[in-house]
Amino acid sequence: MERFGRRAARVGAAGLAAALAIAGCSGQALEGNDSSTEGGQVTLKVNFWGDMGLDQLKAKYEADHPNVKIVLNSGEYNAQHEDLQKKLVAGSGAPDISAVDEGFIVQFRSQADQFVNLNDKGASSFESKYLPWKWQASQSTDGKQIGLGTDVGGLAMCYRTDLFKAAGLPTDRDAVSKLWPSWDQFIETGKTYTAKTGKKFVDSATNLFNPVLSQQPVGFYDQQETLQMEGGPKAGFDVAMKAIDAGLSANLASFQPNWDQGFTKDQFAVLACPAWMLGHIQKTAPNQAGKWDIAAIPGGGGNWGGSWWTIPKQGKNVDEAYKFVEWLVQPEQQIEVFKKVGNLPSQPELYQNKEILDFKKEFFTNAPTGQIFATTAANLKPQYLGKKNGPTRVAVENVINRVQQGQLKSADAWAEAVKEAEKASKS
């Protein structure tokens, strides 16, 4: 989803995670669980971020289940995860259903006793339908399943064809893909664009850091939960610093108002695009239909974001909550969400479904989004993310943002990022 988006996402004021994306965040105040059962009427509160395609699905479900009222609470990406953690510690106030992003799933599955074991509700029948790694990612070491997967964040690159044309760059998606087989060539393309237009090339250096990081064999942590900053994080950080030093970044914090304004005011021409990002672009800049297209991402592959629906055990209506979650992950709903906002299902059988394979997104110059993202998903080699992945990513993105804002020199930034990551790993 969005994750950022994606998914990815944004992670506090720090950038995206994990996407994540997530998509457009409402920034609503987080409230306690007001779910209730009155006179046979059940109210289910659902916490999430961005655009997960729930508006239309809510109306459909309520029409078929007149005793159920769905309350959608869209909030800021990082705040939703932090709030869930606080409510689990407090023992009350959690929503009936909570989305959890890939950047936080290990953290929450290690608290499996706080969630309904969905296998007890019959979820084990879904195991064969999911990508194996997606199913395993939300399963505790003792076999409890805390979530059913919504989507995966296979990566591509979204770009503005009109802005590329004005800069004398090719606009055809295959030709654009050939501009940047590597991240160094992507940076060089950005320098060409900026030199010809005087405008920034990318939205934010944090949104380069995350996809580069996701392409590496090891992310912030290895499977022994040891911080590994010199591998994947260093690779992503170096690309982010190159973009900042070259003057390519518009320095916009993801999922904040100025980031959304950046879309509508043409402040950047390209951004990393997990499948869930498509919905955010459409929602934020509806007048730009036909001005966007989708190319391959430099470096190839990678996963950024993708979420699960979880049910905190403290809820009063866990049976009704499970029925809704089970309904959400059925093929019909998964395909509808894909067509509406772009979130790619995490059930590989659907990648062969004609409704997905033949689908073209008119907004993105009729890009065959089904084929583009189904191919990336099938080839995904996901990282182990670690229990402290979310807070660690926030800490490093905060450092990148300080460089973008002129508060820290890029030459000093890596040492600062390592220091802040180490703090987060021990918190």
Short mmCIF file of C-alpha atoms in Angstrom, two decimals:
data_model
loop_
_atom_site.label_atom_id
_atom_site.label_comp_id
_atom_site.label_asym_id
_atom_site.label_seq_id
_atom_site.Cartn_x
_atom_site.Cartn_y
_atom_site.Cartn_z
CA MET A 1 0.00 0.00 0.00
CA GLU A 2 1.04 3.50 0.49
CA ARG A 3 3.29 2.13 1.80
CA PHE A 4 4.30 5.65 1.60
CA GLY A 5 3.76 4.21 1.31
CA ARG A 6 2.84 1.14 1.16
CA ARG A 7 2.15 1.01 2.12
CA ALA A 8 5.53 2.63 1.75
CA ALA A 9 4.87 5.41 4.30
CA ARG A 10 5.07 7.96 6.28
CA VAL A 11 7.34 7.17 9.14
CA GLY A 12 6.71 10.10 11.43
CA ALA A 13 8.10 13.31 10.01
CA ALA A 14 10.95 11.23 8.83
CA GLY A 15 9.97 9.90 5.49
CA LEU A 16 8.38 6.80 4.31
CA ALA A 17 8.59 3.49 5.35
CA ALA A 18 7.50 0.80 4.71
CA ALA A 19 5.72 1.74 2.93
CA LEU A 20 4.43 1.34 2.94
CA ALA A 21 3.04 2.81 0.90
CA ILE A 22 1.01 2.67 2.06
CA ALA A 23 -1.21 6.57 0.31
CA GLY A 24 -2.89 9.76 1.49
CA CYS A 25 -3.07 9.99 5.26
CA SER A 26 -5.82 11.89 6.97
CA GLY A 27 -3.88 12.78 10.08
CA GLN A 28 -6.99 12.26 12.20
CA ALA A 29 -6.55 12.20 15.96
CA LEU A 30 -6.18 8.70 17.30
CA GLU A 31 -8.98 7.68 19.60
CA GLY A 32 -9.80 4.82 21.91
CA ASN A 33 -11.77 1.83 20.76
CA ASP A 34 -15.41 2.87 20.52
CA SER A 35 -16.55 -0.49 19.12
CA SER A 36 -19.82 -1.61 20.61
CA THR A 37 -22.65 -4.08 20.47
CA GLU A 38 -26.04 -2.51 20.96
CA GLY A 39 -29.32 -4.26 20.30
CA GLY A 40 -27.61 -6.70 17.96
CA GLN A 41 -25.81 -3.85 16.12
CA VAL A 42 -22.03 -4.32 15.99
CA THR A 43 -19.62 -1.44 15.41
CA LEU A 44 -16.13 -2.33 14.21
CA LYS A 45 -13.35 0.24 14.29
CA VAL A 46 -10.62 -0.25 11.68
CA ASN A 47 -7.29 1.58 12.01
CA PHE A 48 -5.07 2.00 8.97
CA TRP A 49 -3.20 4.66 6.99
CA GLY A 50 -3.36 5.88 3.44
CA ASP A 51 -5.82 4.58 0.90
CA MET A 52 -6.46 0.87 1.23
CA GLY A 53 -9.59 0.93 -0.90
CA LEU A 54 -11.88 0.55 2.09
CA ASP A 55 -14.48 3.22 1.36
CA GLN A 56 -16.28 1.25 -1.33
CA LEU A 57 -15.77 -2.07 0.45
CA LYS A 58 -17.23 -0.68 3.67
CA ALA A 59 -20.44 0.29 1.88
CA LYS A 60 -20.70 -3.12 0.22
CA TYR A 61 -20.12 -5.04 3.43
CA GLU A 62 -22.57 -2.96 5.44
CA ALA A 63 -25.23 -3.44 2.76
CA ASP A 64 -24.81 -7.22 3.02
CA HIS A 65 -24.49 -7.17 6.83
CA PRO A 66 -27.01 -4.62 8.13
CA ASN A 67 -26.14 -5.44 11.74
CA VAL A 68 -22.52 -4.29 11.24
CA LYS A 69 -21.26 -0.71 11.11
CA ILE A 70 -17.65 -0.17 9.98
CA VAL A 71 -15.84 2.90 11.35
CA LEU A 72 -12.75 3.73 9.29
CA ASN A 73 -9.96 5.56 11.11
CA SER A 74 -7.18 6.58 8.70
CA GLY A 75 -4.19 8.11 10.43
CA GLU A 76 -0.53 8.86 9.92
CA TYR A 77 1.57 5.76 9.21
CA ASN A 78 4.00 5.79 12.11
CA ALA A 79 1.48 7.21 14.58
CA GLN A 80 -0.93 4.34 13.93
CA HIS A 81 1.72 1.77 14.79
CA GLU A 82 2.87 3.69 17.86
CA ASP A 83 -0.72 4.05 19.04
CA LEU A 84 -1.38 0.34 18.60
CA GLN A 85 1.69 -0.47 20.69
CA LYS A 86 0.56 1.90 23.46
CA LYS A 87 -2.93 0.39 23.53
CA LEU A 88 -1.54 -3.14 23.71
CA VAL A 89 0.62 -2.15 26.69
CA ALA A 90 -2.32 -0.40 28.35
CA GLY A 91 -4.57 -3.41 27.82
CA SER A 92 -7.45 -1.41 26.37
CA GLY A 93 -8.35 1.05 23.65
CA ALA A 94 -7.06 -0.84 20.61
CA PRO A 95 -9.25 -0.95 17.48
CA ASP A 96 -11.16 -4.06 16.52
CA ILE A 97 -8.99 -4.40 13.42
CA SER A 98 -5.59 -2.83 12.84
CA ALA A 99 -3.45 -2.76 9.73
CA VAL A 100 0.21 -3.50 10.41
CA ASP A 101 2.93 -2.74 7.86
CA GLU A 102 5.89 -4.94 6.98
CA GLY A 103 8.23 -2.57 8.84
CA PHE A 104 6.46 -3.36 12.11
CA ILE A 105 5.14 -6.89 11.65
CA VAL A 106 8.06 -8.61 13.42
CA GLN A 107 7.63 -6.25 16.37
CA PHE A 108 3.97 -7.18 16.74
CA ARG A 109 4.21 -10.88 15.97
CA SER A 110 6.63 -11.10 18.91
CA GLN A 111 3.63 -10.02 21.01
CA ALA A 112 1.34 -12.66 19.52
CA ASP A 113 -0.42 -13.17 22.86
CA GLN A 114 -1.90 -9.69 22.42
CA PHE A 115 -3.62 -10.67 19.17
CA VAL A 116 -6.26 -13.16 18.17
CA ASN A 117 -4.60 -16.27 16.77
CA LEU A 118 -6.36 -16.28 13.41
CA ASN A 119 -5.64 -19.98 12.98
CA ASP A 120 -8.16 -20.56 15.76
CA LYS A 121 -10.74 -18.86 13.53
CA GLY A 122 -9.94 -21.03 10.51
CA ALA A 123 -7.28 -18.87 8.86
CA SER A 124 -4.94 -21.82 8.38
CA SER A 125 -6.97 -22.66 5.27
CA PHE A 126 -5.49 -19.53 3.68
CA GLU A 127 -1.85 -20.55 4.10
CA SER A 128 -1.58 -22.23 0.70
CA LYS A 129 -3.06 -19.18 -1.00
CA TYR A 130 -0.35 -16.75 0.15
CA LEU A 131 3.22 -16.16 -0.93
CA PRO A 132 5.08 -18.38 1.58
CA TRP A 133 7.16 -15.53 2.98
CA LYS A 134 4.07 -13.35 3.41
CA TRP A 135 2.33 -15.99 5.51
CA GLN A 136 5.44 -16.66 7.58
CA ALA A 137 6.17 -12.99 8.25
CA SER A 138 3.09 -12.59 10.45
CA GLN A 139 3.41 -15.94 12.22
CA SER A 140 5.00 -16.18 15.66
CA THR A 141 7.72 -18.67 16.49
CA ASP A 142 5.18 -20.88 18.27
CA GLY A 143 2.86 -20.96 15.24
CA LYS A 144 0.31 -18.28 16.09
CA GLN A 145 -0.91 -16.36 13.05
CA ILE A 146 -1.62 -12.72 13.93
CA GLY A 147 -2.55 -11.37 10.49
CA LEU A 148 -3.88 -12.00 7.01
CA GLY A 149 -1.90 -10.29 4.28
CA THR A 150 -3.39 -7.44 2.29
CA ASP A 151 -0.76 -6.62 -0.32
CA VAL A 152 2.90 -6.59 -1.30
CA GLY A 153 4.98 -3.60 -2.32
CA GLY A 154 6.78 -4.67 -5.46
CA LEU A 155 8.72 -1.71 -6.85
CA ALA A 156 8.67 0.38 -9.99
CA MET A 157 9.34 4.07 -10.75
CA CYS A 158 6.55 6.56 -11.50
CA TYR A 159 7.41 9.58 -13.61
CA ARG A 160 5.75 12.58 -15.23
CA THR A 161 5.82 12.22 -19.00
CA ASP A 162 5.08 15.92 -19.61
CA LEU A 163 7.96 17.05 -17.38
CA PHE A 164 10.33 14.55 -18.98
CA LYS A 165 9.35 15.80 -22.44
CA ALA A 166 9.99 19.40 -21.42
CA ALA A 167 13.48 18.36 -20.29
CA GLY A 168 14.22 16.61 -23.59
CA LEU A 169 14.14 13.17 -21.98
CA PRO A 170 12.34 10.18 -23.50
CA THR A 171 8.79 9.54 -22.34
CA ASP A 172 8.14 5.96 -23.48
CA ARG A 173 8.23 3.65 -20.45
CA ASP A 174 10.69 1.20 -22.03
CA ALA A 175 13.02 3.99 -23.12
CA VAL A 176 12.85 5.58 -19.69
CA SER A 177 13.67 2.25 -18.04
CA LYS A 178 16.81 2.06 -20.15
CA LEU A 179 17.98 5.43 -18.78
CA TRP A 180 18.65 3.98 -15.34
CA PRO A 181 19.56 0.30 -15.01
CA SER A 182 21.62 1.33 -11.97
CA TRP A 183 21.15 3.92 -9.22
CA ASP A 184 24.27 5.82 -10.36
CA GLN A 185 22.68 6.17 -13.80
CA PHE A 186 19.47 7.32 -12.15
CA ILE A 187 21.43 10.08 -10.38
CA GLU A 188 23.03 11.10 -13.70
CA THR A 189 19.59 11.25 -15.35
CA GLY A 190 18.46 13.48 -12.50
CA LYS A 191 21.40 15.81 -13.02
CA THR A 192 20.46 16.11 -16.70
CA TYR A 193 16.85 16.90 -15.82
CA THR A 194 17.78 19.48 -13.19
CA ALA A 195 20.34 21.15 -15.45
CA LYS A 196 17.79 21.55 -18.26
CA THR A 197 14.82 22.62 -16.17
CA GLY A 198 16.17 24.20 -13.00
CA LYS A 199 13.70 21.99 -11.10
CA LYS A 200 14.14 19.19 -8.62
CA PHE A 201 14.06 15.62 -9.88
CA VAL A 202 12.84 13.51 -6.95
CA ASP A 203 10.44 14.17 -4.08
CA SER A 204 12.67 13.17 -1.18
CA ALA A 205 15.98 11.48 -0.49
CA THR A 206 14.27 9.26 2.08
CA ASN A 207 12.21 7.83 -0.76
CA LEU A 208 15.42 6.79 -2.49
CA PHE A 209 16.92 5.37 0.69
CA ASN A 210 14.03 2.98 1.27
CA PRO A 211 13.85 1.28 -2.15
CA VAL A 212 17.64 0.92 -2.37
CA LEU A 213 17.64 -0.57 1.13
CA SER A 214 14.87 -2.99 0.17
CA GLN A 215 16.94 -4.34 -2.74
CA GLN A 216 19.82 -5.44 -0.53
CA PRO A 217 20.24 -8.99 0.81
CA VAL A 218 20.25 -7.78 4.42
CA GLY A 219 18.44 -4.75 5.81
CA PHE A 220 18.83 -3.13 9.21
CA TYR A 221 18.93 -6.46 11.06
CA ASP A 222 19.99 -10.02 10.47
CA GLN A 223 17.91 -12.92 11.74
CA GLN A 224 19.78 -12.85 15.04
CA GLU A 225 18.43 -9.30 15.53
CA THR A 226 21.91 -7.79 15.19
CA LEU A 227 22.07 -4.31 13.71
CA GLN A 228 23.79 -4.38 10.28
CA MET A 229 24.34 -0.77 9.25
CA GLU A 230 27.31 -1.32 6.93
CA GLY A 231 25.36 -3.42 4.43
CA GLY A 232 21.96 -2.48 3.06
CA PRO A 233 21.50 0.72 5.11
CA LYS A 234 24.86 2.10 3.92
CA ALA A 235 23.99 1.38 0.28
CA GLY A 236 20.67 3.20 0.59
CA PHE A 237 22.18 6.05 2.57
CA ASP A 238 24.90 6.65 -0.02
CA VAL A 239 22.34 7.00 -2.83
CA ALA A 240 20.29 9.40 -0.71
CA MET A 241 23.34 11.57 -0.01
CA LYS A 242 24.33 11.62 -3.69
CA ALA A 243 20.86 12.87 -4.59
CA ILE A 244 20.96 15.61 -1.96
CA ASP A 245 24.49 16.72 -2.85
CA ALA A 246 23.52 16.87 -6.55
CA GLY A 247 20.55 19.10 -5.75
CA LEU A 248 18.02 16.56 -7.03
CA SER A 249 15.74 16.30 -4.01
CA ALA A 250 12.76 18.57 -3.39
CA ASN A 251 13.28 17.74 0.30
CA LEU A 252 9.60 16.97 0.93
CA ALA A 253 8.54 14.86 3.90
CA SER A 254 6.30 12.04 2.71
CA PHE A 255 2.61 12.04 3.60
CA GLN A 256 2.74 15.57 4.87
CA PRO A 257 0.81 18.50 3.32
CA ASN A 258 3.86 19.96 1.58
CA TRP A 259 4.53 16.58 -0.06
CA ASP A 260 1.01 16.51 -1.48
CA GLN A 261 1.46 20.09 -2.69
CA GLY A 262 4.67 18.96 -4.37
CA PHE A 263 2.63 16.71 -6.64
CA THR A 264 0.19 19.41 -7.68
CA LYS A 265 2.85 22.13 -8.09
CA ASP A 266 5.16 20.01 -10.26
CA GLN A 267 7.98 20.17 -7.71
CA PHE A 268 9.43 16.82 -8.78
CA ALA A 269 9.26 14.56 -11.81
CA VAL A 270 9.82 11.06 -10.48
CA LEU A 271 9.37 8.98 -7.34
CA ALA A 272 9.81 5.38 -6.26
CA CYS A 273 6.51 3.63 -6.75
CA PRO A 274 5.49 0.54 -4.83
CA ALA A 275 2.14 -0.72 -6.12
CA TRP A 276 0.31 0.98 -3.24
CA MET A 277 1.70 4.40 -4.25
CA LEU A 278 -0.53 4.56 -7.33
CA GLY A 279 -3.63 5.23 -5.27
CA HIS A 280 -2.02 8.12 -3.46
CA ILE A 281 -0.91 9.80 -6.67
CA GLN A 282 -4.39 9.53 -8.17
CA LYS A 283 -6.05 10.85 -5.03
CA THR A 284 -3.58 13.70 -4.53
CA ALA A 285 -3.28 14.92 -8.11
CA PRO A 286 -6.47 13.88 -9.95
CA ASN A 287 -5.94 16.54 -12.62
CA GLN A 288 -2.72 14.86 -13.75
CA ALA A 289 -4.41 11.86 -15.34
CA GLY A 290 -2.48 10.79 -18.42
CA LYS A 291 0.64 12.71 -17.34
CA TRP A 292 2.13 9.84 -15.34
CA ASP A 293 3.65 6.57 -16.47
CA ILE A 294 5.52 3.69 -14.84
CA ALA A 295 9.06 2.49 -15.62
CA ALA A 296 11.37 -0.13 -14.14
CA ILE A 297 13.15 0.74 -10.93
CA PRO A 298 16.97 1.06 -10.95
CA GLY A 299 18.74 -1.96 -9.53
CA GLY A 300 15.76 -4.23 -10.20
CA GLY A 301 13.42 -5.85 -7.70
CA GLY A 302 12.84 -5.02 -4.08
CA ASN A 303 9.79 -4.84 -1.83
CA TRP A 304 8.72 -1.73 0.01
CA GLY A 305 5.66 -2.04 2.18
CA GLY A 306 2.72 -4.36 2.17
CA SER A 307 0.47 -4.92 5.16
CA TRP A 308 -1.61 -7.35 7.21
CA TRP A 309 -4.99 -7.12 8.91
CA THR A 310 -4.67 -8.00 12.59
CA ILE A 311 -7.25 -8.34 15.38
CA PRO A 312 -6.14 -7.23 18.86
CA LYS A 313 -7.35 -9.74 21.45
CA GLN A 314 -8.80 -7.02 23.71
CA GLY A 315 -11.60 -6.25 21.23
CA LYS A 316 -15.21 -6.93 22.16
CA ASN A 317 -16.25 -8.26 18.74
CA VAL A 318 -13.44 -10.51 17.59
CA ASP A 319 -15.73 -12.94 15.77
CA GLU A 320 -17.35 -10.21 13.69
CA ALA A 321 -13.93 -8.64 13.15
CA TYR A 322 -12.59 -11.90 11.75
CA LYS A 323 -15.57 -12.29 9.43
CA PHE A 324 -14.83 -8.85 7.98
CA VAL A 325 -11.09 -9.54 7.62
CA GLU A 326 -11.78 -12.90 5.99
CA TRP A 327 -14.11 -11.17 3.55
CA LEU A 328 -11.53 -8.45 2.77
CA VAL A 329 -8.92 -10.95 1.61
CA GLN A 330 -11.23 -12.87 -0.73
CA PRO A 331 -10.24 -12.62 -4.43
CA GLU A 332 -13.21 -10.45 -5.40
CA GLN A 333 -12.29 -7.75 -2.87
CA GLN A 334 -8.55 -8.06 -3.52
CA ILE A 335 -9.07 -7.50 -7.24
CA GLU A 336 -11.39 -4.55 -6.61
CA VAL A 337 -8.79 -2.89 -4.38
CA PHE A 338 -6.08 -3.47 -7.00
CA LYS A 339 -8.15 -1.84 -9.71
CA LYS A 340 -9.18 1.05 -7.52
CA VAL A 341 -5.96 2.04 -5.71
CA GLY A 342 -3.28 -0.27 -7.11
CA ASN A 343 -2.50 -2.43 -4.06
CA LEU A 344 -1.22 -5.75 -5.39
CA PRO A 345 -2.59 -8.85 -3.63
CA SER A 346 -0.19 -11.14 -1.79
CA GLN A 347 -1.96 -14.25 -3.09
CA PRO A 348 0.04 -15.38 -6.16
CA GLU A 349 -2.82 -17.27 -7.78
CA LEU A 350 -4.35 -13.87 -8.52
CA TYR A 351 -1.29 -12.87 -10.56
CA GLN A 352 -2.64 -15.17 -13.27
CA ASN A 353 -6.15 -13.75 -13.05
CA LYS A 354 -7.13 -12.06 -16.32
CA GLU A 355 -8.74 -9.18 -14.46
CA ILE A 356 -5.30 -8.33 -13.06
CA LEU A 357 -3.09 -9.35 -16.00
CA ASP A 358 -5.17 -7.48 -18.55
CA PHE A 359 -5.74 -4.41 -16.39
CA LYS A 360 -4.37 -1.11 -17.63
CA LYS A 361 -4.40 2.06 -15.56
CA GLU A 362 -5.75 4.92 -17.65
CA PHE A 363 -4.43 7.51 -15.16
CA PHE A 364 -0.89 6.20 -15.77
CA THR A 365 -0.99 6.41 -19.57
CA ASN A 366 -2.65 2.98 -19.76
CA ALA A 367 0.33 1.31 -18.10
CA PRO A 368 -0.27 -2.46 -17.74
CA THR A 369 -0.02 -2.29 -13.96
CA GLY A 370 -1.14 -5.88 -13.50
CA GLN A 371 1.73 -7.21 -15.57
CA ILE A 372 4.28 -4.74 -14.17
CA PHE A 373 3.63 -5.44 -10.50
CA ALA A 374 2.72 -9.13 -10.79
CA THR A 375 6.15 -9.71 -12.35
CA THR A 376 7.95 -7.83 -9.59
CA ALA A 377 5.99 -9.66 -6.89
CA ALA A 378 6.73 -13.09 -8.32
CA ASN A 379 10.47 -12.34 -8.18
CA LEU A 380 10.56 -10.83 -4.69
CA LYS A 381 13.25 -11.90 -2.25
CA PRO A 382 12.12 -10.16 0.93
CA GLN A 383 14.47 -9.17 3.73
CA TYR A 384 14.20 -10.10 7.35
CA LEU A 385 13.23 -6.79 8.95
CA GLY A 386 13.74 -7.29 12.68
CA LYS A 387 11.77 -6.35 15.80
CA LYS A 388 13.23 -2.83 15.90
CA ASN A 389 13.07 -2.21 12.14
CA GLY A 390 10.36 0.46 12.34
CA PRO A 391 11.98 2.69 14.99
CA THR A 392 15.42 2.21 13.41
CA ARG A 393 14.16 3.29 10.00
CA VAL A 394 12.58 6.37 11.57
CA ALA A 395 15.88 7.26 13.27
CA VAL A 396 17.89 7.01 10.04
CA GLU A 397 15.29 8.87 7.99
CA ASN A 398 15.37 11.66 10.57
CA VAL A 399 19.09 12.04 9.90
CA ILE A 400 18.50 12.13 6.14
CA ASN A 401 15.87 14.82 6.64
CA ARG A 402 18.28 16.88 8.72
CA VAL A 403 20.70 16.82 5.77
CA GLN A 404 17.89 17.79 3.38
CA GLN A 405 16.97 20.71 5.63
CA GLY A 406 20.54 21.99 5.82
CA GLN A 407 20.93 21.13 9.51
CA LEU A 408 23.66 18.54 8.97
CA LYS A 409 26.44 18.15 6.42
CA SER A 410 26.29 15.05 4.26
CA ALA A 411 29.93 14.27 5.13
CA ASP A 412 28.97 13.97 8.80
CA ALA A 413 25.63 12.29 8.28
CA TRP A 414 26.59 8.61 8.17
CA ALA A 415 28.26 8.65 11.58
CA GLU A 416 25.16 10.36 12.96
CA ALA A 417 22.88 7.80 11.30
CA VAL A 418 24.83 4.92 12.85
CA LYS A 419 24.65 6.57 16.29
CA GLU A 420 20.90 7.14 16.05
CA ALA A 421 20.28 3.63 14.69
CA GLU A 422 22.20 2.12 17.59
CA LYS A 423 20.06 4.12 20.02
CA ALA A 424 16.88 2.88 18.35
CA SER A 425 18.10 -0.72 18.41
CA LYS A 426 18.51 -0.54 22.19
CA SER A 427 15.34 1.34 23.03
#
